């Protein structure tokens, strides 16, 4: 193999795949989010006109409909997982990240549902049968209703409740799983549920945010111990959303101070609080933000953006990976993706991000996998169904799946293990 060819290769055994979460794809869930959706769908549909730009409103008129904001059937993945994993296999994936829905496993406090655990056993076996390594998330934001009545993650006993559930899951499925993700994106929950207050339980308080920050760190640490007490060989991490912050004016001392504070609270502090309790680190990369004082996020005019108007800035993933190298742990990119309904930017998006990932690997960062978000179009939380993140387009009325052209381009990368 020539040097140039070698240069484009990813490490052997690199995990290639995509990610989903239970509430966003399964359908039929009854949990903290499904309850909140029912109460807030009408309001969200009314607010769409103020929230989104004209071009977005014209392109996605469904944002004005109440049904857009109710997860209900989602992708019916709970029943169609075999069909969906066939697609993932056809697309050359060798791994898949998904989450287990706590409200199904423990619908009442202390009562665990054997049938549901059996369902997830079948899901994992279906992945393995197709040669897809499962990466299993234990909490992707949704709480059983009984727990949300007690405050959910705001309750100081949350770590204990979570550990009980984790013990049951790992005792039953641990023989099949090599990679566990305890909690998904603590920073998103802290920011969206407790600072901006747009997600349930819609608290807007720095004190509450700080309380949940500490509770979630504790939750991860305790779950780490619980899992390893049952199984020493598996690998455990948490799914970490990391924003690439930049100071608007590199020379300004004030701006650099804000930058330091933003990086400290959004990444370093949490990692410190869970240090020694991670077998690998993860990156979920979506955002690049330029900041200054008073805290302000600056938008530049020439940005290429997704359907959600999130800036596409592939270099950010490289900067984050280089920074995480100091922790000396393997790194998996457990989410990276964009909303792109007409699939006009996705191929380029994936390739450009992977080029930067590859550069980081060449420079010594131990990256071992990449999971595109998401396999399927799905329920994007408070925004509902209109943002289309999928490699596979889903018609939510008929449940028909259509593989997007960019998915085939990504498949080529996965199959050849090279960019
Ligand atoms: O859809 C979400 C996912 O649940 C968590 N990470 C970010 C994605 C896109 O917003």
Short mmCIF file of C-alpha atoms and ligand atoms in Angstrom, two decimals:
data_model
loop_
_atom_site.label_atom_id
_atom_site.label_comp_id
_atom_site.label_asym_id
_atom_site.label_seq_id
_atom_site.Cartn_x
_atom_site.Cartn_y
_atom_site.Cartn_z
CA UNK A 1 0.00 0.00 0.00
CA UNK A 2 1.43 3.41 -0.93
CA UNK A 3 2.00 6.06 1.69
CA UNK A 4 -0.85 8.19 0.31
CA UNK A 5 -3.27 5.28 0.51
CA UNK A 6 -2.15 4.50 4.03
CA UNK A 7 -2.61 8.13 4.95
CA UNK A 8 -6.32 7.96 4.24
CA UNK A 9 -6.92 4.85 6.31
CA UNK A 10 -8.49 4.81 9.74
CA UNK A 11 -7.09 2.54 12.46
CA UNK A 12 -7.90 -1.16 12.31
CA UNK A 13 -11.06 -2.14 14.21
CA UNK A 14 -12.40 1.42 13.95
CA UNK A 15 -16.11 1.47 14.84
CA UNK A 16 -18.30 2.92 12.10
CA UNK A 17 -21.97 3.46 12.65
CA UNK A 18 -24.80 5.73 13.61
CA UNK A 19 -26.76 6.52 16.76
CA UNK A 20 -30.37 6.76 17.91
CA UNK A 21 -32.15 7.14 21.23
CA UNK A 22 -35.20 5.24 22.47
CA UNK A 23 -37.63 8.12 22.87
CA UNK A 24 -36.71 9.63 19.51
CA UNK A 25 -37.25 6.48 17.44
CA UNK A 26 -39.12 3.74 19.29
CA UNK A 27 -42.64 5.08 19.52
CA UNK A 28 -45.19 4.22 22.19
CA UNK A 29 -43.25 5.56 25.15
CA UNK A 30 -44.85 6.90 28.29
CA UNK A 31 -42.32 8.92 30.23
CA UNK A 32 -41.42 12.42 31.45
CA UNK A 33 -41.12 13.71 27.88
CA UNK A 34 -44.31 12.17 26.45
CA UNK A 35 -46.25 13.76 29.33
CA UNK A 36 -44.64 17.14 28.72
CA UNK A 37 -45.30 16.95 24.95
CA UNK A 38 -49.02 16.55 25.51
CA UNK A 39 -49.11 19.67 27.66
CA UNK A 40 -46.86 21.79 25.46
CA UNK A 41 -47.51 20.81 21.83
CA UNK A 42 -50.07 23.53 21.22
CA UNK A 43 -47.84 26.23 22.66
CA UNK A 44 -44.83 25.03 20.68
CA UNK A 45 -46.81 25.06 17.42
CA UNK A 46 -47.95 28.63 18.15
CA UNK A 47 -44.45 29.83 18.98
CA UNK A 48 -42.90 28.46 15.76
CA UNK A 49 -43.61 31.71 13.89
CA UNK A 50 -41.45 33.69 16.34
CA UNK A 51 -38.76 31.09 16.73
CA UNK A 52 -37.80 30.25 13.17
CA UNK A 53 -36.76 32.28 10.12
CA UNK A 54 -39.06 32.81 7.14
CA UNK A 55 -37.16 30.34 4.95
CA UNK A 56 -37.45 27.68 7.65
CA UNK A 57 -41.16 28.32 8.11
CA UNK A 58 -41.74 28.03 4.36
CA UNK A 59 -39.65 24.89 3.99
CA UNK A 60 -41.10 23.15 7.04
CA UNK A 61 -44.74 24.20 7.46
CA UNK A 62 -45.29 21.16 9.68
CA UNK A 63 -43.68 23.17 12.49
CA UNK A 64 -47.07 24.91 12.86
CA UNK A 65 -48.91 21.66 13.45
CA UNK A 66 -49.56 20.31 16.89
CA UNK A 67 -48.77 16.69 15.86
CA UNK A 68 -45.23 17.74 15.02
CA UNK A 69 -44.56 18.08 18.73
CA UNK A 70 -45.96 14.74 19.93
CA UNK A 71 -43.60 11.80 19.71
CA UNK A 72 -46.30 9.11 19.69
CA UNK A 73 -45.31 6.46 17.09
CA UNK A 74 -41.98 8.07 16.19
CA UNK A 75 -40.25 5.72 13.71
CA UNK A 76 -41.94 2.66 15.18
CA UNK A 77 -38.42 1.37 15.64
CA UNK A 78 -39.57 -0.64 18.66
CA UNK A 79 -41.24 -2.99 16.15
CA UNK A 80 -39.07 -2.34 13.09
CA UNK A 81 -35.57 -2.64 14.55
CA UNK A 82 -34.70 -5.70 12.43
CA UNK A 83 -35.54 -3.84 9.22
CA UNK A 84 -33.57 -0.80 10.41
CA UNK A 85 -30.53 -2.87 11.36
CA UNK A 86 -30.65 -4.52 7.93
CA UNK A 87 -30.25 -1.03 6.50
CA UNK A 88 -27.36 -0.22 8.84
CA UNK A 89 -25.64 -3.42 7.78
CA UNK A 90 -26.24 -2.70 4.11
CA UNK A 91 -24.65 0.70 4.70
CA UNK A 92 -21.44 -0.96 5.87
CA UNK A 93 -21.77 -0.05 9.54
CA UNK A 94 -20.02 -2.32 12.03
CA UNK A 95 -21.43 -0.70 15.18
CA UNK A 96 -24.60 0.95 16.42
CA UNK A 97 -25.41 3.17 19.38
CA UNK A 98 -28.91 3.08 20.85
CA UNK A 99 -30.53 3.63 24.22
CA UNK A 100 -32.62 1.57 26.60
CA UNK A 101 -35.83 3.22 27.77
CA UNK A 102 -35.88 3.30 31.56
CA UNK A 103 -39.66 3.81 31.69
CA UNK A 104 -40.18 0.47 29.92
CA UNK A 105 -37.81 -1.43 32.20
CA UNK A 106 -39.04 0.07 35.48
CA UNK A 107 -42.56 1.38 34.82
CA UNK A 108 -43.26 1.44 38.55
CA UNK A 109 -40.69 2.11 41.22
CA UNK A 110 -38.86 -1.11 42.06
CA UNK A 111 -40.89 -3.22 39.60
CA UNK A 112 -38.83 -4.42 36.70
CA UNK A 113 -40.39 -5.69 33.52
CA UNK A 114 -38.93 -9.02 32.35
CA UNK A 115 -40.68 -8.80 28.99
CA UNK A 116 -39.08 -5.46 28.18
CA UNK A 117 -35.60 -6.62 29.14
CA UNK A 118 -36.20 -9.57 26.86
CA UNK A 119 -37.10 -7.11 24.10
CA UNK A 120 -33.75 -5.33 24.45
CA UNK A 121 -31.97 -8.67 24.54
CA UNK A 122 -33.50 -9.39 21.16
CA UNK A 123 -32.47 -5.94 19.92
CA UNK A 124 -28.86 -6.54 20.92
CA UNK A 125 -28.85 -10.03 19.45
CA UNK A 126 -30.27 -8.61 16.21
CA UNK A 127 -27.33 -6.20 16.06
CA UNK A 128 -24.79 -8.90 16.78
CA UNK A 129 -26.27 -11.21 14.19
CA UNK A 130 -25.58 -8.50 11.61
CA UNK A 131 -22.03 -7.88 12.82
CA UNK A 132 -22.89 -4.56 14.51
CA UNK A 133 -21.15 -3.87 17.82
CA UNK A 134 -23.74 -2.47 20.26
CA UNK A 135 -22.94 0.68 22.22
CA UNK A 136 -25.72 0.96 24.78
CA UNK A 137 -26.85 4.19 26.43
CA UNK A 138 -28.66 3.78 29.73
CA UNK A 139 -30.19 7.25 30.07
CA UNK A 140 -30.99 9.50 27.14
CA UNK A 141 -32.93 12.12 29.15
CA UNK A 142 -36.31 10.44 29.63
CA UNK A 143 -37.45 9.45 33.12
CA UNK A 144 -40.20 7.04 34.14
CA UNK A 145 -43.32 8.98 35.12
CA UNK A 146 -43.07 7.87 38.79
CA UNK A 147 -39.59 9.36 38.95
CA UNK A 148 -40.43 12.58 37.15
CA UNK A 149 -43.17 13.10 39.77
CA UNK A 150 -40.34 13.06 42.32
CA UNK A 151 -38.36 15.65 40.34
CA UNK A 152 -36.35 13.33 38.05
CA UNK A 153 -32.69 14.28 37.83
CA UNK A 154 -33.34 17.19 40.21
CA UNK A 155 -33.99 14.71 43.03
CA UNK A 156 -30.92 14.00 45.18
CA UNK A 157 -31.86 10.33 45.13
CA UNK A 158 -31.62 10.22 41.34
CA UNK A 159 -28.20 8.47 41.39
CA UNK A 160 -29.60 5.77 43.67
CA UNK A 161 -32.72 5.23 41.53
CA UNK A 162 -30.57 5.12 38.42
CA UNK A 163 -28.16 2.62 39.97
CA UNK A 164 -31.03 0.26 40.82
CA UNK A 165 -32.22 0.33 37.23
CA UNK A 166 -28.67 -0.05 35.88
CA UNK A 167 -28.05 -3.05 38.14
CA UNK A 168 -31.08 -4.81 36.70
CA UNK A 169 -30.18 -4.01 33.09
CA UNK A 170 -26.53 -4.98 33.37
CA UNK A 171 -27.29 -8.16 35.33
CA UNK A 172 -29.57 -9.20 32.46
CA UNK A 173 -27.73 -7.90 29.39
CA UNK A 174 -24.15 -7.55 30.56
CA UNK A 175 -23.09 -10.78 28.86
CA UNK A 176 -23.85 -9.18 25.47
CA UNK A 177 -22.51 -5.63 25.81
CA UNK A 178 -18.91 -4.40 25.60
CA UNK A 179 -19.67 -0.66 25.59
CA UNK A 180 -21.93 1.10 28.07
CA UNK A 181 -22.77 4.80 28.03
CA UNK A 182 -24.22 5.81 31.39
CA UNK A 183 -25.83 9.19 30.68
CA UNK A 184 -26.30 11.26 27.55
CA UNK A 185 -25.11 14.86 27.30
CA UNK A 186 -25.35 16.17 30.87
CA UNK A 187 -24.55 19.66 29.54
CA UNK A 188 -27.60 19.70 27.25
CA UNK A 189 -29.91 18.85 30.14
CA UNK A 190 -28.29 21.42 32.40
CA UNK A 191 -28.47 24.13 29.74
CA UNK A 192 -31.87 23.41 28.17
CA UNK A 193 -33.84 22.22 31.20
CA UNK A 194 -32.30 24.32 33.97
CA UNK A 195 -30.75 27.45 32.41
CA UNK A 196 -32.75 28.42 29.33
CA UNK A 197 -35.74 26.45 30.64
CA UNK A 198 -37.05 25.27 27.27
CA UNK A 199 -37.09 21.57 28.13
CA UNK A 200 -38.92 19.85 30.95
CA UNK A 201 -39.03 20.61 33.83
CA UNK A 202 -38.48 24.18 32.51
CA UNK A 203 -36.63 25.58 35.49
CA UNK A 204 -34.59 28.70 34.88
CA UNK A 205 -32.16 28.92 37.71
CA UNK A 206 -28.41 28.79 37.97
CA UNK A 207 -28.68 27.20 41.41
CA UNK A 208 -30.87 24.42 40.06
CA UNK A 209 -28.48 23.97 37.15
CA UNK A 210 -25.54 23.60 39.52
CA UNK A 211 -27.48 21.11 41.65
CA UNK A 212 -28.25 18.93 38.60
CA UNK A 213 -24.64 19.27 37.42
CA UNK A 214 -23.45 17.65 40.66
CA UNK A 215 -26.23 15.06 40.70
CA UNK A 216 -25.45 13.92 37.15
CA UNK A 217 -21.72 13.62 37.88
CA UNK A 218 -22.57 11.50 40.92
CA UNK A 219 -25.03 9.47 38.86
CA UNK A 220 -22.33 8.59 36.36
CA UNK A 221 -19.77 7.74 39.04
CA UNK A 222 -22.12 5.44 40.93
CA UNK A 223 -23.33 3.73 37.77
CA UNK A 224 -19.72 3.18 36.74
CA UNK A 225 -19.10 1.26 39.97
CA UNK A 226 -22.35 -0.69 39.68
CA UNK A 227 -21.55 -1.82 36.14
CA UNK A 228 -17.96 -2.78 36.87
CA UNK A 229 -18.98 -4.69 39.99
CA UNK A 230 -21.06 -6.86 37.70
CA UNK A 231 -18.69 -6.95 34.77
CA UNK A 232 -15.03 -6.11 34.79
CA UNK A 233 -14.33 -6.52 31.11
CA UNK A 234 -16.78 -4.06 29.56
CA UNK A 235 -15.91 -0.43 28.84
CA UNK A 236 -17.85 2.49 30.30
CA UNK A 237 -18.15 6.17 29.45
CA UNK A 238 -20.73 8.96 29.28
CA UNK A 239 -21.87 10.80 26.17
CA UNK A 240 -20.38 14.26 26.24
CA UNK A 241 -21.59 17.12 24.06
CA UNK A 242 -18.70 19.49 23.57
CA UNK A 243 -18.97 22.93 21.96
CA UNK A 244 -15.97 24.43 20.22
CA UNK A 245 -15.89 27.89 21.79
CA UNK A 246 -13.69 30.67 20.42
CA UNK A 247 -13.09 34.19 21.66
CA UNK A 248 -14.43 36.71 19.18
CA UNK A 249 -11.30 38.76 19.64
CA UNK A 250 -8.31 36.57 20.42
CA UNK A 251 -6.36 39.52 21.76
CA UNK A 252 -8.99 40.66 24.23
CA UNK A 253 -8.21 39.60 27.79
CA UNK A 254 -11.86 39.84 28.75
CA UNK A 255 -12.99 37.65 25.85
CA UNK A 256 -10.34 35.10 26.69
CA UNK A 257 -11.51 35.07 30.27
CA UNK A 258 -15.09 34.29 29.16
CA UNK A 259 -13.71 31.59 26.91
CA UNK A 260 -11.89 30.00 29.85
CA UNK A 261 -15.01 30.09 32.02
CA UNK A 262 -17.14 28.57 29.22
CA UNK A 263 -14.66 25.75 28.63
CA UNK A 264 -14.22 25.15 32.34
CA UNK A 265 -17.90 24.67 33.13
CA UNK A 266 -18.95 23.00 29.89
CA UNK A 267 -16.16 20.42 29.73
CA UNK A 268 -13.22 20.45 32.19
CA UNK A 269 -15.08 20.72 35.49
CA UNK A 270 -17.46 17.85 34.74
CA UNK A 271 -14.61 15.69 33.48
CA UNK A 272 -12.76 16.41 36.72
CA UNK A 273 -15.80 15.39 38.76
CA UNK A 274 -15.97 12.03 36.96
CA UNK A 275 -12.24 11.46 36.71
CA UNK A 276 -11.12 7.87 37.23
CA UNK A 277 -14.60 6.67 36.27
CA UNK A 278 -14.25 6.53 32.51
CA UNK A 279 -12.72 3.78 30.41
CA UNK A 280 -13.13 5.95 27.33
CA UNK A 281 -14.16 9.49 26.50
CA UNK A 282 -16.72 10.55 23.94
CA UNK A 283 -17.37 13.58 21.78
CA UNK A 284 -20.77 14.68 20.50
CA UNK A 285 -19.99 17.60 18.28
CA UNK A 286 -22.56 20.00 16.84
CA UNK A 287 -21.64 23.55 17.80
CA UNK A 288 -18.95 26.13 17.18
CA UNK A 289 -19.53 29.39 18.99
CA UNK A 290 -17.70 32.67 19.15
CA UNK A 291 -18.18 34.41 22.45
CA UNK A 292 -17.47 37.71 24.14
CA UNK A 293 -18.44 39.69 27.21
CA UNK A 294 -21.22 40.42 28.13
CA UNK A 295 -21.89 36.79 27.33
CA UNK A 296 -22.99 36.83 23.74
CA UNK A 297 -22.80 34.39 20.92
CA UNK A 298 -21.74 36.02 17.69
CA UNK A 299 -22.94 34.82 14.33
CA UNK A 300 -20.81 35.50 11.28
CA UNK A 301 -22.60 36.11 7.99
CA UNK A 302 -20.80 33.74 5.68
CA UNK A 303 -21.55 30.62 7.72
CA UNK A 304 -22.86 27.50 6.04
CA UNK A 305 -25.71 26.29 8.19
CA UNK A 306 -28.00 23.31 8.65
CA UNK A 307 -31.81 23.45 8.47
CA UNK A 308 -31.73 24.41 12.15
CA UNK A 309 -29.31 27.25 11.32
CA UNK A 310 -26.56 25.52 13.25
CA UNK A 311 -23.22 26.55 11.81
CA UNK A 312 -21.27 23.83 10.00
CA UNK A 313 -17.70 24.12 11.24
CA UNK A 314 -15.82 20.82 10.80
CA UNK A 315 -12.51 22.06 12.18
CA UNK A 316 -14.08 22.32 15.62
CA UNK A 317 -14.06 18.55 16.03
CA UNK A 318 -10.29 18.51 15.51
CA UNK A 319 -9.70 21.22 18.09
CA UNK A 320 -11.79 19.34 20.64
CA UNK A 321 -10.06 16.02 19.97
CA UNK A 322 -6.63 17.61 20.31
CA UNK A 323 -7.67 19.09 23.64
CA UNK A 324 -9.00 15.77 24.97
CA UNK A 325 -5.72 14.01 24.18
CA UNK A 326 -4.36 15.17 27.55
CA UNK A 327 -6.68 12.70 29.34
CA UNK A 328 -4.88 9.73 27.77
CA UNK A 329 -8.07 7.73 27.15
CA UNK A 330 -9.49 6.25 23.95
CA UNK A 331 -12.10 8.51 22.35
CA UNK A 332 -15.28 7.64 20.46
CA UNK A 333 -17.26 10.21 18.51
CA UNK A 334 -20.67 9.06 19.65
CA UNK A 335 -22.64 11.75 17.77
CA UNK A 336 -22.05 14.19 14.93
CA UNK A 337 -24.64 15.13 12.36
CA UNK A 338 -26.92 17.75 10.91
CA UNK A 339 -30.52 18.45 10.00
CA UNK A 340 -30.56 18.49 6.20
CA UNK A 341 -33.91 17.51 4.71
CA UNK A 342 -32.86 17.77 1.06
CA UNK A 343 -29.55 16.02 1.71
CA UNK A 344 -27.64 18.81 0.00
CA UNK A 345 -24.96 19.24 2.69
CA UNK A 346 -24.71 15.87 4.46
CA UNK A 347 -22.09 14.15 2.30
CA UNK A 348 -19.76 17.13 2.51
CA UNK A 349 -20.49 17.50 6.23
CA UNK A 350 -19.50 13.92 7.00
CA UNK A 351 -16.42 13.95 4.81
CA UNK A 352 -15.10 17.25 6.12
CA UNK A 353 -15.57 16.23 9.75
CA UNK A 354 -13.90 12.90 9.09
CA UNK A 355 -10.94 14.60 7.43
CA UNK A 356 -10.38 16.57 10.61
CA UNK A 357 -10.86 13.45 12.75
CA UNK A 358 -8.29 11.69 10.59
CA UNK A 359 -5.84 14.55 11.02
CA UNK A 360 -6.26 14.33 14.80
CA UNK A 361 -5.55 10.59 14.64
CA UNK A 362 -2.44 11.21 12.54
CA UNK A 363 -1.30 13.62 15.22
CA UNK A 364 -1.60 10.97 17.91
CA UNK A 365 -5.17 11.26 19.24
CA UNK A 366 -6.55 7.81 20.02
CA UNK A 367 -9.93 8.01 18.23
CA UNK A 368 -11.59 4.61 17.86
CA UNK A 369 -15.01 5.18 16.37
CA UNK A 370 -17.49 7.53 14.69
CA UNK A 371 -21.27 7.37 15.02
CA UNK A 372 -23.27 9.64 12.74
CA UNK A 373 -26.41 11.16 14.31
CA UNK A 374 -28.74 9.67 13.27
CA UNK A 375 -29.56 6.46 11.44
CA UNK A 376 -33.17 7.62 10.98
CA UNK A 377 -35.05 10.89 10.81
CA UNK A 378 -36.56 11.13 14.27
CA UNK A 379 -38.24 13.15 17.00
CA UNK A 380 -35.99 16.13 17.76
CA UNK A 381 -37.29 16.90 21.26
CA UNK A 382 -38.94 20.35 21.65
CA UNK A 383 -38.54 20.94 17.89
CA UNK A 384 -40.44 17.82 16.96
CA UNK A 385 -40.23 16.03 13.63
CA UNK A 386 -39.31 18.68 11.11
CA UNK A 387 -35.49 18.67 11.57
CA UNK A 388 -34.28 15.74 9.47
CA UNK A 389 -31.06 14.26 10.81
CA UNK A 390 -31.31 10.80 9.23
CA UNK A 391 -29.05 8.89 6.90
CA UNK A 392 -32.42 7.34 6.18
CA UNK A 393 -35.48 9.43 5.40
CA UNK A 394 -38.61 8.37 7.27
CA UNK A 395 -42.15 9.10 6.14
CA UNK A 396 -43.82 9.38 9.53
CA UNK A 397 -47.27 8.69 8.09
CA UNK A 398 -46.45 5.44 6.26
CA UNK A 399 -43.23 4.54 8.11
CA UNK A 400 -41.56 4.05 4.74
CA UNK A 401 -37.76 4.27 4.87
CA UNK A 402 -35.66 5.72 2.03
CA UNK A 403 -31.90 5.66 2.14
CA UNK A 404 -30.52 9.12 1.33
CA UNK A 405 -27.71 9.45 -1.27
CA UNK A 406 -25.26 10.75 1.38
CA UNK A 407 -25.76 7.52 3.34
CA UNK A 408 -24.22 5.59 0.44
CA UNK A 409 -21.23 7.94 0.40
CA UNK A 410 -20.77 7.39 4.12
CA UNK A 411 -21.19 3.64 3.51
CA UNK A 412 -18.20 3.70 1.17
CA UNK A 413 -16.07 5.26 3.90
CA UNK A 414 -17.26 2.68 6.45
CA UNK A 415 -16.72 -0.28 4.14
CA UNK A 416 -13.23 0.82 3.05
CA UNK A 417 -12.24 2.16 6.46
CA UNK A 418 -10.84 5.19 4.71
CA UNK A 419 -11.67 8.68 3.63
O1 LIG B 1 -31.24 14.66 18.81
C1 LIG B 1 -30.22 15.03 19.66
C2 LIG B 1 -29.78 13.87 20.53
O2 LIG B 1 -30.83 13.37 21.28
C3 LIG B 1 -28.69 14.29 21.47
N1 LIG B 1 -27.64 14.96 20.79
C4 LIG B 1 -27.98 16.02 19.86
C5 LIG B 1 -29.01 15.52 18.88
C6 LIG B 1 -29.37 16.62 17.86
O3 LIG B 1 -29.88 17.73 18.50
#
